XYZ file of C-alpha atoms in Angstrom:
742
model
C -81.584 -75.690 82.105
C -81.039 -75.261 78.350
C -78.339 -72.851 77.242
C -78.921 -69.920 74.856
C -76.917 -71.754 72.367
C -79.365 -74.653 72.602
C -82.465 -72.458 72.667
C -81.347 -70.252 69.743
C -80.087 -73.143 67.736
C -76.647 -71.560 67.474
C -77.917 -68.332 65.770
C -76.987 -65.800 68.476
C -73.251 -66.539 68.339
C -73.434 -66.230 64.515
C -75.010 -62.755 64.771
C -72.240 -61.667 67.111
C -69.622 -62.769 64.640
C -71.038 -60.591 61.847
C -71.395 -57.635 64.165
C -67.790 -57.927 65.227
C -66.734 -58.255 61.552
C -68.645 -55.154 60.532
C -67.171 -53.178 63.431
C -63.677 -54.248 62.399
C -64.296 -53.339 58.790
C -65.586 -49.943 59.823
C -62.551 -49.385 61.992
C -60.240 -50.478 59.175
C -62.130 -48.294 56.730
C -61.935 -45.297 59.026
C -58.270 -45.912 59.576
C -57.694 -46.169 55.822
C -59.688 -42.985 55.287
C -57.691 -41.180 57.958
C -54.433 -42.384 56.439
C -55.660 -41.409 52.974
C -56.652 -37.961 54.183
C -53.309 -37.638 55.942
C -51.393 -38.600 52.827
C -53.551 -36.248 50.797
C -52.954 -33.426 53.244
C -49.224 -34.042 53.261
C -49.187 -34.184 49.437
C -51.115 -30.970 49.146
C -49.093 -29.364 51.936
C -45.596 -30.233 50.834
C -45.647 -31.498 47.237
C -44.720 -28.689 44.809
C -46.977 -27.736 41.943
C -45.303 -28.832 38.692
C -43.478 -26.102 36.836
C -45.709 -23.951 34.683
C -46.189 -25.374 31.222
C -46.770 -22.598 28.788
C -49.125 -23.676 26.020
C -47.994 -24.147 22.460
C -48.909 -20.916 20.696
C -49.248 -19.821 17.104
C -46.843 -17.154 15.855
C -48.301 -14.284 13.852
C -46.806 -12.090 11.160
C -47.976 -8.535 10.544
C -47.275 -5.980 7.854
C -45.630 -2.676 8.650
C -49.022 -1.120 9.475
C -50.077 -3.888 11.870
C -52.360 -5.933 9.608
C -52.001 -9.682 10.046
C -50.547 -11.446 7.012
C -49.829 -14.984 8.255
C -49.956 -17.460 11.129
C -47.228 -20.065 11.701
C -47.772 -23.074 13.947
C -46.716 -26.662 14.548
C -50.254 -27.939 14.070
C -51.835 -26.259 17.096
C -53.584 -23.009 16.315
C -53.360 -20.923 19.490
C -53.182 -17.253 20.462
C -52.922 -16.304 24.144
C -54.971 -13.429 25.594
C -55.078 -11.818 29.012
C -58.247 -12.228 31.052
C -59.048 -8.560 30.452
C -58.996 -9.146 26.679
C -61.599 -11.923 26.902
C -65.095 -10.401 26.891
C -67.342 -10.936 29.914
C -70.049 -12.546 27.791
C -67.693 -15.337 26.757
C -66.341 -15.862 30.273
C -69.894 -16.041 31.625
C -70.924 -18.557 28.969
C -67.983 -20.837 29.762
C -68.586 -20.662 33.513
C -72.287 -21.439 33.046
C -71.468 -24.414 30.845
C -68.523 -25.859 32.765
C -68.307 -24.652 36.385
C -71.055 -22.452 37.840
C -69.459 -22.399 41.307
C -65.959 -21.609 40.042
C -65.541 -18.487 42.181
C -66.901 -20.277 45.306
C -64.983 -23.558 45.548
C -61.292 -24.194 46.323
C -60.422 -26.380 43.368
C -62.801 -29.246 44.135
C -66.587 -28.851 44.236
C -68.374 -31.514 46.343
C -71.748 -30.085 45.341
C -70.816 -30.283 41.692
C -69.621 -33.852 42.092
C -72.856 -34.786 43.873
C -74.939 -33.104 41.218
C -73.059 -34.939 38.488
C -73.562 -38.296 40.249
C -77.297 -37.615 40.620
C -77.559 -36.697 36.938
C -75.691 -39.893 36.023
C -78.286 -41.941 37.949
C -81.258 -40.090 36.509
C -80.061 -40.359 32.917
C -79.223 -44.067 33.074
C -75.605 -43.977 32.089
C -75.425 -40.550 30.358
C -72.390 -39.349 32.246
C -72.161 -35.778 33.556
C -68.875 -34.002 34.230
C -68.078 -33.233 37.847
C -64.656 -31.719 37.301
C -64.101 -28.069 38.059
C -62.421 -25.709 35.640
C -59.313 -25.923 37.812
C -59.339 -29.722 37.526
C -59.841 -29.537 33.767
C -56.882 -27.175 33.449
C -54.710 -29.502 35.578
C -55.776 -32.463 33.464
C -54.983 -30.696 30.190
C -51.653 -29.239 31.283
C -50.138 -31.408 34.036
C -51.489 -34.948 34.472
C -53.075 -36.059 31.213
C -56.278 -37.994 30.666
C -55.548 -41.538 31.887
C -58.685 -42.938 33.601
C -56.918 -44.210 36.713
C -57.500 -43.598 40.416
C -53.923 -42.413 40.870
C -54.355 -39.826 38.108
C -57.619 -38.545 39.612
C -56.026 -38.278 43.036
C -53.079 -36.381 41.636
C -55.402 -34.117 39.629
C -57.425 -33.243 42.745
C -54.325 -32.597 44.836
C -52.715 -30.314 42.218
C -56.017 -28.499 41.709
C -56.183 -27.669 45.427
C -52.539 -26.639 45.434
C -52.974 -24.492 42.330
C -55.891 -22.658 43.910
C -53.541 -21.712 46.747
C -50.906 -20.413 44.341
C -52.947 -18.576 41.700
C -55.936 -16.279 41.771
C -59.232 -17.357 40.262
C -58.791 -14.981 37.339
C -55.316 -16.358 36.640
C -56.648 -19.914 36.575
C -59.571 -18.946 34.328
C -57.228 -17.070 31.981
C -54.972 -20.100 31.615
C -57.936 -22.393 31.100
C -59.495 -20.234 28.387
C -56.153 -20.093 26.550
C -55.515 -23.849 26.618
C -58.870 -25.600 26.192
C -59.454 -27.306 22.825
C -62.426 -26.150 20.729
C -62.030 -28.350 17.650
C -60.816 -27.444 14.148
C -57.249 -27.321 15.412
C -58.047 -24.303 17.604
C -56.693 -24.102 21.159
C -57.936 -21.241 23.294
C -60.810 -18.827 22.832
C -59.062 -16.464 20.388
C -58.077 -19.188 17.946
C -61.546 -20.728 18.295
C -63.258 -17.431 17.531
C -61.162 -17.018 14.393
C -61.602 -20.652 13.343
C -65.398 -20.647 13.645
C -66.340 -17.036 12.908
C -63.324 -15.357 11.334
C -63.127 -12.616 13.994
C -61.351 -12.058 17.296
C -63.176 -12.632 20.589
C -63.783 -8.907 21.018
C -66.393 -9.115 18.244
C -68.352 -12.086 19.624
C -72.002 -11.561 20.473
C -74.077 -13.623 22.918
C -75.152 -16.427 20.523
C -71.586 -16.925 19.246
C -70.106 -16.890 22.744
C -72.649 -19.480 23.899
C -71.846 -21.693 20.928
C -68.107 -21.637 21.644
C -68.806 -22.514 25.279
C -70.972 -25.414 24.127
C -68.066 -26.805 22.075
C -65.825 -27.452 25.088
C -67.534 -30.656 26.285
C -67.314 -32.381 22.899
C -65.943 -30.235 20.030
C -66.211 -32.749 17.226
C -69.776 -33.807 18.075
C -70.916 -30.206 18.490
C -69.484 -28.839 15.246
C -72.329 -27.141 13.400
C -71.086 -28.393 10.048
C -71.263 -32.037 11.146
C -74.224 -31.917 13.526
C -76.231 -28.672 13.314
C -79.095 -30.012 15.465
C -76.763 -31.077 18.267
C -74.874 -27.803 18.014
C -78.027 -25.709 18.337
C -79.383 -27.792 21.212
C -76.163 -27.480 23.201
C -75.796 -23.781 22.462
C -79.346 -23.171 23.646
C -78.627 -25.230 26.758
C -75.716 -22.901 27.579
C -77.980 -19.886 27.137
C -80.482 -21.371 29.559
C -77.695 -22.079 32.043
C -76.605 -18.441 31.798
C -80.108 -17.417 32.835
C -79.736 -19.746 35.818
C -76.491 -18.072 36.878
C -78.059 -14.644 36.527
C -75.618 -13.347 33.896
C -78.330 -12.777 31.262
C -82.100 -12.335 31.373
C -84.666 -14.730 30.019
C -85.425 -12.241 27.260
C -81.730 -12.152 26.305
C -81.684 -15.929 26.127
C -84.858 -16.125 24.063
C -83.523 -13.610 21.584
C -80.246 -15.537 21.221
C -82.048 -18.874 20.926
C -84.139 -17.458 18.092
C -81.014 -16.406 16.164
C -79.577 -18.771 13.558
C -76.602 -20.861 14.631
C -74.424 -19.673 11.762
C -74.342 -15.897 12.041
C -72.738 -13.194 9.922
C -69.570 -14.512 8.347
C -70.615 -18.063 8.945
C -68.861 -21.003 10.505
C -65.635 -21.301 8.569
C -63.908 -24.481 7.420
C -60.943 -25.926 9.264
C -57.792 -23.845 9.100
C -54.799 -25.181 7.235
C -52.166 -26.347 9.686
C -48.618 -25.114 9.504
C -48.699 -21.709 7.807
C -51.903 -19.832 7.030
C -51.620 -16.941 4.549
C -54.100 -14.142 5.177
C -53.298 -12.052 2.077
C -52.630 -14.795 -0.431
C -54.504 -13.150 -3.314
C -51.737 -10.561 -3.785
C -48.825 -12.984 -3.737
C -47.578 -12.536 -0.170
C -46.590 -16.201 0.145
C -43.091 -15.677 -1.227
C -42.434 -12.823 1.181
C -43.822 -14.796 4.131
C -41.742 -17.837 3.248
C -38.616 -15.682 3.197
C -39.562 -14.250 6.607
C -40.177 -17.708 8.014
C -36.742 -18.882 6.897
C -35.122 -15.822 8.459
C -36.916 -16.435 11.752
C -36.049 -20.135 11.828
C -32.395 -19.403 11.081
C -32.250 -16.993 14.008
C -34.521 -18.544 16.656
C -35.027 -22.167 15.605
C -38.036 -24.068 14.272
C -39.536 -24.883 17.658
C -39.557 -21.288 18.899
C -41.127 -20.011 15.686
C -43.827 -22.689 15.629
C -44.723 -22.913 19.312
C -43.871 -19.747 21.242
C -46.486 -17.324 19.957
C -44.130 -14.758 18.443
C -45.524 -11.466 17.196
C -43.487 -10.512 14.154
C -43.699 -7.075 12.584
C -42.415 -7.318 9.039
C -41.409 -4.626 6.563
C -44.152 -5.564 4.070
C -46.429 -2.775 2.860
C -49.631 -4.393 1.593
C -50.527 -1.417 -0.603
C -47.217 -1.596 -2.458
C -47.421 -5.404 -2.585
C -50.856 -5.204 -4.160
C -49.740 -2.663 -6.747
C -46.818 -4.908 -7.719
C -48.764 -8.174 -7.917
C -51.881 -6.758 -9.550
C -49.858 -4.647 -11.959
C -47.915 -7.706 -13.080
C -50.496 -10.482 -13.093
C -53.874 -8.784 -13.358
C -52.996 -5.989 -15.791
C -49.847 -6.531 -17.874
C -49.514 -10.336 -17.796
C -53.022 -11.643 -17.005
C -52.946 -14.927 -18.933
C -51.538 -18.153 -17.540
C -49.489 -18.506 -20.732
C -47.873 -15.109 -20.242
C -44.311 -14.721 -18.952
C -43.651 -14.495 -15.236
C -42.637 -11.381 -13.356
C -40.657 -10.858 -10.167
C -40.684 -7.601 -8.236
C -38.696 -6.340 -5.246
C -39.217 -2.965 -3.577
C -36.789 -1.672 -0.926
C -37.073 1.522 1.064
C -33.987 3.645 1.730
C -33.272 1.605 4.901
C -33.185 -1.636 2.873
C -36.483 -2.837 4.314
C -38.282 -5.103 1.842
C -41.592 -3.312 1.222
C -42.894 -5.689 -1.430
C -41.776 -8.953 -2.988
C -43.471 -10.827 -5.816
C -41.810 -14.151 -6.498
C -44.079 -15.552 -9.185
C -47.625 -15.965 -10.435
C -48.955 -18.906 -8.393
C -47.586 -20.212 -5.092
C -49.670 -23.374 -5.453
C -48.052 -24.239 -8.773
C -44.462 -23.212 -8.047
C -42.845 -22.303 -4.747
C -39.610 -21.220 -6.481
C -39.082 -17.603 -5.497
C -38.051 -15.878 -8.708
C -37.226 -12.700 -6.792
C -34.469 -14.376 -4.740
C -32.612 -16.368 -7.379
C -30.625 -19.240 -5.891
C -31.772 -18.289 -2.378
C -35.345 -18.830 -3.534
C -34.743 -22.254 -5.059
C -34.105 -20.953 -8.578
C -30.998 -20.201 -10.590
C -30.978 -16.432 -11.112
C -31.211 -14.759 -14.524
C -28.820 -12.741 -16.736
C -29.039 -9.062 -15.868
C -28.701 -7.636 -19.364
C -27.861 -3.956 -19.657
C -28.802 -3.232 -16.044
C -25.236 -4.436 -15.360
C -23.769 -1.589 -17.390
C -24.256 0.588 -14.325
C -21.437 -1.326 -12.648
C -19.137 -0.494 -15.540
C -19.727 3.163 -14.713
C -19.114 2.442 -11.035
C -15.860 0.641 -11.816
C -14.647 3.549 -13.934
C -15.397 6.112 -11.253
C -13.788 4.025 -8.482
C -10.632 3.860 -10.523
C -10.486 7.549 -11.400
C -11.773 7.442 -14.982
C -14.045 10.050 -16.488
C -17.478 9.104 -17.836
C -16.747 11.521 -20.670
C -14.423 8.850 -22.040
C -15.851 8.295 -25.510
C -15.676 5.611 -28.178
C -17.219 5.222 -31.576
C -20.368 3.111 -31.580
C -20.479 1.083 -34.803
C -23.240 -1.445 -35.402
C -20.803 -4.241 -34.588
C -17.271 -4.508 -33.404
C -14.673 -7.219 -33.073
C -12.239 -6.865 -30.211
C -9.173 -9.032 -30.884
C -8.182 -11.625 -28.279
C -10.514 -10.012 -25.717
C -12.263 -13.170 -24.635
C -9.643 -15.540 -23.255
C -7.438 -14.984 -26.275
C -10.308 -15.295 -28.712
C -11.857 -12.452 -30.675
C -15.040 -11.036 -29.115
C -17.817 -9.948 -31.477
C -20.356 -7.451 -30.125
C -23.390 -6.007 -31.938
C -25.770 -3.170 -31.257
C -29.523 -3.368 -31.237
C -31.120 -3.702 -34.655
C -27.767 -2.925 -36.302
C -27.875 0.714 -35.154
C -24.673 2.683 -35.603
C -23.544 5.701 -33.570
C -20.820 8.253 -33.796
C -18.313 8.959 -31.068
C -20.286 8.651 -27.833
C -19.244 9.113 -24.233
C -20.272 6.735 -21.440
C -23.085 9.027 -20.338
C -24.964 8.875 -23.613
C -23.905 5.276 -24.186
C -25.723 4.419 -20.966
C -28.786 6.433 -21.928
C -28.959 4.737 -25.318
C -27.573 1.381 -24.096
C -24.890 1.119 -26.795
C -23.242 -2.281 -26.504
C -20.233 -1.600 -28.708
C -19.183 1.414 -26.622
C -19.376 -0.576 -23.377
C -17.455 -3.459 -24.921
C -14.584 -1.096 -25.727
C -14.751 0.484 -22.269
C -14.430 -2.833 -20.426
C -11.505 -3.969 -22.625
C -9.696 -0.637 -22.850
C -7.280 -1.602 -20.100
C -6.240 -4.863 -18.500
C -8.415 -6.081 -15.659
C -11.544 -4.290 -16.821
C -13.800 -7.315 -16.218
C -12.322 -7.804 -12.749
C -12.984 -4.173 -11.862
C -16.603 -4.428 -13.027
C -17.121 -7.552 -10.893
C -15.542 -5.820 -7.898
C -17.812 -2.806 -8.333
C -20.915 -5.014 -8.583
C -19.937 -6.911 -5.452
C -19.223 -3.668 -3.612
C -22.694 -2.429 -4.533
C -24.353 -5.562 -3.159
C -24.388 -8.306 -5.809
C -23.681 -11.618 -4.056
C -24.064 -14.117 -6.901
C -20.925 -15.648 -8.331
C -19.820 -13.529 -11.275
C -17.871 -14.693 -14.308
C -14.888 -12.381 -14.854
C -15.011 -12.134 -18.637
C -15.526 -9.009 -20.778
C -19.188 -9.811 -21.447
C -19.856 -9.179 -17.748
C -20.206 -5.527 -18.811
C -23.256 -6.459 -20.873
C -24.940 -8.507 -18.160
C -24.290 -12.166 -18.935
C -23.827 -13.148 -15.269
C -26.916 -14.397 -13.445
C -28.347 -12.407 -10.534
C -31.616 -12.001 -8.632
C -34.017 -9.052 -8.498
C -33.309 -8.664 -4.766
C -29.582 -8.355 -5.444
C -30.127 -5.805 -8.180
C -32.524 -3.790 -6.044
C -30.013 -3.731 -3.212
C -27.123 -2.827 -5.496
C -29.004 0.110 -7.010
C -30.056 1.157 -3.504
C -26.371 1.678 -2.800
C -26.281 4.385 -5.458
C -29.581 5.862 -4.261
C -28.102 6.055 -0.737
C -25.067 8.033 -1.925
C -22.702 5.056 -1.907
C -23.778 3.373 1.361
C -24.509 -0.339 0.954
C -27.086 -1.933 3.263
C -28.209 -5.471 3.987
C -31.855 -6.099 3.016
C -34.140 -7.220 5.829
C -37.700 -8.510 6.088
C -38.258 -8.265 9.864
C -38.599 -5.070 11.895
C -39.337 -6.455 15.366
C -40.155 -9.693 17.196
C -41.857 -9.994 20.580
C -42.690 -13.094 22.593
C -46.137 -14.014 23.878
C -45.325 -12.379 27.225
C -44.172 -9.136 25.624
C -40.386 -9.557 25.630
C -38.492 -8.164 22.645
C -36.168 -10.537 20.825
C -33.093 -9.374 18.913
C -33.546 -9.002 15.165
C -31.052 -8.594 12.361
C -30.508 -4.912 11.684
C -29.417 -3.744 8.220
C -25.659 -3.307 8.250
C -24.175 -0.401 6.336
C -20.855 -0.089 4.546
C -19.467 2.796 2.524
C -18.988 1.137 -0.842
C -18.617 4.262 -3.006
C -18.002 7.903 -2.342
C -20.909 10.311 -2.381
C -19.563 11.882 -5.572
C -19.283 8.510 -7.329
C -22.788 7.403 -6.374
C -24.381 10.735 -7.227
C -22.631 10.765 -10.588
C -24.115 7.362 -11.429
C -27.547 8.606 -10.365
C -27.164 11.618 -12.644
C -26.402 9.349 -15.594
C -29.305 7.014 -14.812
C -31.700 9.954 -14.682
C -31.001 10.451 -18.364
C -32.070 6.858 -19.127
C -35.579 7.674 -17.879
C -35.886 11.276 -19.040
C -34.481 10.766 -22.538
C -33.332 7.202 -23.082
C -34.439 3.613 -23.191
C -36.398 3.875 -19.933
C -38.853 6.649 -20.758
C -41.827 4.382 -20.022
C -40.726 4.295 -16.363
C -41.293 8.023 -15.888
C -43.923 9.028 -13.342
C -45.176 12.597 -13.138
C -44.153 14.406 -9.989
C -41.261 12.049 -9.184
C -37.610 12.129 -10.111
C -36.586 8.685 -11.364
C -33.180 7.178 -12.093
C -32.923 3.704 -13.567
C -31.682 1.333 -16.212
C -33.273 -1.058 -18.668
C -31.930 -4.472 -19.570
C -32.830 -7.138 -22.123
C -31.098 -10.399 -22.957
C -30.677 -12.165 -26.273
C -33.868 -13.130 -28.109
C -35.960 -11.297 -25.514
C -35.658 -14.078 -22.958
C -35.209 -11.687 -20.021
C -36.307 -8.094 -19.564
C -35.377 -5.878 -16.615
C -35.928 -2.463 -15.206
C -34.234 -1.323 -12.005
C -34.754 2.194 -10.755
C -35.220 4.464 -7.782
C -36.368 7.809 -6.496
C -34.345 10.066 -4.162
C -33.240 8.718 -0.792
C -36.488 9.570 0.970
C -38.246 6.779 -0.889
C -37.306 3.516 -2.514
C -35.793 1.349 -5.236
C -37.681 -1.185 -7.347
C -36.253 -4.053 -9.408
C -38.412 -5.836 -11.980
C -37.643 -8.914 -14.043
C -39.832 -10.570 -16.665
C -39.351 -13.804 -18.536
C -40.400 -17.431 -18.738
C -39.114 -19.449 -15.752
C -37.853 -22.252 -18.004
C -35.631 -19.736 -19.884
C -36.485 -21.504 -23.126
C -39.214 -19.292 -24.543
C -38.790 -15.769 -25.851
C -40.975 -12.707 -25.303
C -41.001 -11.559 -28.915
C -44.798 -11.205 -28.882
C -46.633 -10.767 -25.579
C -50.024 -9.187 -26.217
C -48.518 -7.570 -29.297
C -45.434 -6.279 -27.484
C -41.839 -7.359 -28.040
C -40.817 -7.269 -24.396
C -37.606 -5.378 -23.728
C -36.634 -3.659 -20.504
C -38.070 -0.371 -21.721
C -41.534 -1.803 -22.389
C -43.545 -3.883 -19.903
C -40.962 -3.894 -17.069
C -40.633 -0.102 -17.239
C -44.415 0.261 -17.323
C -44.800 -2.033 -14.313
C -42.140 -0.014 -12.505
C -44.210 3.126 -13.079
C -47.362 1.441 -11.752
C -45.573 0.386 -8.581
C -43.925 3.750 -8.010
C -47.242 5.602 -8.223
C -48.083 3.828 -4.945
C -44.602 3.369 -3.464
C -43.287 6.881 -4.112
C -45.653 9.687 -3.114
C -45.147 12.964 -4.900
C -42.635 15.301 -3.366
C -40.149 12.596 -2.367
C -37.225 14.916 -2.983
C -34.728 15.583 -5.731
C -31.446 14.057 -6.767
C -28.163 15.864 -6.313
C -27.057 17.647 -9.488
C -23.655 16.738 -10.901
C -21.913 19.453 -12.895
C -18.741 17.678 -13.907
C -17.481 14.210 -14.819
C -13.808 14.963 -14.310
C -11.206 12.222 -14.454
C -8.700 10.572 -16.699
C -9.728 9.025 -20.007
C -9.717 5.306 -20.588
C -6.992 4.021 -22.897
C -7.892 4.725 -26.504
C -10.860 6.922 -25.554
C -11.676 10.374 -26.941
C -13.410 13.156 -25.020
C -16.613 13.632 -26.981
C -18.460 16.853 -26.346
C -15.598 18.397 -24.386
C -16.653 21.512 -22.562
C -20.336 20.751 -22.927
C -22.787 19.920 -20.195
C -22.832 16.378 -18.793
C -24.644 13.924 -20.958
C -24.319 15.812 -24.238
C -21.780 13.662 -25.971
C -21.573 14.019 -29.762
C -23.617 11.160 -31.111
C -25.086 10.569 -34.549
C -28.738 11.479 -34.318
C -31.928 10.823 -36.210
C -35.198 12.701 -35.814
C -38.034 10.694 -34.284
C -41.473 11.694 -33.051
C -42.437 9.948 -29.841
C -46.157 9.176 -29.786
C -47.960 8.945 -26.459
C -48.672 5.278 -25.745
C -46.130 3.956 -28.245
C -43.453 1.554 -27.058
C -39.971 3.105 -26.945
C -37.996 1.877 -29.910
C -41.073 0.683 -31.779
C -40.232 -0.293 -35.363
C -43.210 1.657 -36.703
C -41.446 4.947 -35.998
C -39.535 5.854 -39.132
C -36.256 7.756 -38.617
C -35.380 10.787 -40.693
C -31.719 11.822 -40.818
C -30.965 15.428 -39.934
C -27.905 17.347 -38.863
C -25.796 16.221 -35.955
C -26.970 19.073 -33.771
C -30.667 18.915 -34.665
C -33.228 18.949 -31.901
C -36.835 17.838 -31.843
C -39.684 18.932 -29.597
C -41.811 16.010 -28.456
C -44.328 15.013 -25.787
C -42.886 12.340 -23.481
C -44.928 9.303 -22.566
C -47.024 9.633 -19.428
C -47.530 6.571 -17.279
C -50.510 5.347 -15.223
C -51.064 7.436 -12.156
C -49.886 10.603 -13.880
C -52.895 11.189 -16.119
C -54.131 14.101 -14.052
C -50.853 15.974 -14.569
C -50.584 18.000 -17.792
C -48.049 16.598 -20.224
C -44.755 18.484 -20.204
C -43.277 19.370 -23.554
C -39.499 19.163 -23.594
C -36.911 20.097 -26.165
C -34.218 17.449 -26.252
C -31.573 15.936 -28.426
C -33.357 12.871 -29.781
C -31.395 9.639 -30.134
C -31.931 6.992 -32.766
C -34.703 4.487 -31.940
C -33.482 1.928 -29.442
C -35.025 -1.297 -28.224
C -32.185 -1.996 -25.805
C -31.628 -5.548 -27.003
C -29.215 -7.584 -29.075
C -30.902 -10.417 -30.897
C -27.885 -12.015 -32.501
C -26.684 -14.473 -29.869
C -28.888 -17.493 -29.151
C -27.635 -18.180 -25.632
C -27.920 -16.184 -22.421
C -25.830 -17.935 -19.723
C -22.571 -16.320 -18.614
C -19.994 -16.360 -21.387
C -17.065 -18.676 -20.701
C -13.617 -17.626 -21.720
C -13.027 -18.353 -25.396
C -16.700 -18.306 -26.437
C -16.302 -15.399 -28.795
C -19.409 -16.205 -30.808
C -21.688 -14.995 -28.036
C -21.979 -11.234 -28.085
C -24.036 -10.327 -25.065
C -27.240 -8.629 -24.244
C -28.490 -5.089 -24.461
């Protein structure tokens, strides 16, 4: 009988072999699958979720009223929100576009994966995403984007584990704050600002759908590059939202009919690093100073990546008045001199800071001197205030009086060499005490005061440093006339010491700093030191009031405010200053004008020879109209200037009221709108005790207040400047040819 082998021709045994092989492969496959599932279970069960990685976040700076002024980042523009702060319409759009079953699955979505595979087959290679939002978050934060099986396995395992650790809302919140939307924007808040210039709270349905459409491919969906693609994908999201039941068909049709670029438009890419929101009023110098302060305290990485919320001391209204007053009103032309302005409140908070005309052209901060990358500028007669301070600290009376000739030579005063000092325009005065010498800015009187006794220059430097001047000072007699270089911030702070009744403070730019999760960080608080007694400081204030009411600083007067201050001008009108303040309830403002190269003079700026009593004083008044509301208080009244006389001094006007020293006087009519000390005003000599009734100048912001007619003792015309010495740097010992400044 023939065997099966013979009958089948050897085929039956061959079929058995393949069947056995298939069974073995199935068994091996099942075993591998079981092992794989076991390993996966053990990984999910016991492997820890990686430590939370908080996203890189942009830090934001705000003014004192809460308005944003800048954003600082390391290249990633990001602002973290809570899930409650993200509107439902945006959440719904993202879920419809990326993971419709997000609230139903446990991290992995088999139905979503199957649907994606089916779409891949139907569209012949057009790949569809099958990853859940949880998986996308894990990929972005924990495992990266490598297209390997190991990475996908790890992603799935961590996604499952994360779903066990966090709620769905927590996962969605993290996802919406980390996903990239293009244009350097990470997270929904940064994306909303980058594309529409508003926060997410102001997004409508079409805008929310467009942002959701960006997630899959931001660069290819950017409306600027591909408007057709952008509209098609946005409309696809709207249709998907109908499918999820979050909007009606009518809602979708209305949104689809709306233009892609809505109100405000799609904005260009943000500048990385630091973005200035109020750049048109010169906030860049202030913001740069804040940034440096933050980096010094917390470090570059924290400032750029940890999403700090920084409340600064800046007041945008005061800042605008300072910048616009300088560069849009008084000095509008590019060829005009520069101006620097610093405003401090009575707590030494920097309320405004103008460091120059154009940040793009020069990042040197003229308001900060050497700290701002510059060199500082000679202070002129604003430094005479420290001569008064030095006298009072050492027990001398401000009624100490000297004759004020047009010029004077003080033998061996300057390092053994004769020191020649001249008054403005060759004006000569009679015996004048320090009160009137300050009001009229008489150089020859101050030169005698600083050299009356040994160590006078040292005492002036010590008084300036006690008040708050930090620049290195040259201890020579001409220090009394302002030949040392300083910054507007230093001068503002030093005068604030007198405004605060002798208490020196440390200026600060930052009020508070909080982290992204709401923790408060320590900030530098202004330190206070008693530098002068109350009596000394108030006496100086009393003298400086006379400068504004009846001296070289009349253009700084503002109706309804008490002002104390001092003018200053250097040789050949290279620098012009005004520094002044209101009572303690308000603030102090320091203003400098000049050309940054220090080579050009301001002898003719729009027809004005710029001294401290002209454009700087006028700018001061413009700023104080905004910075100092009416009714900010009154200064303490000083009735006596008791003390010993300086060596060689007389007591002019003994027994008279403070500030009424016996000076030679000429009659002069002050015309409203005229510059103090204008050459067109012709003097007429009268008796020494003659008085003249005149109408003082009224500054911008005070027009509605009736002019007040005062009867005063009128001084000779003063321009507060000495134009005889060609150089303005600090005077070295032995350089007797340089007189000083006025």
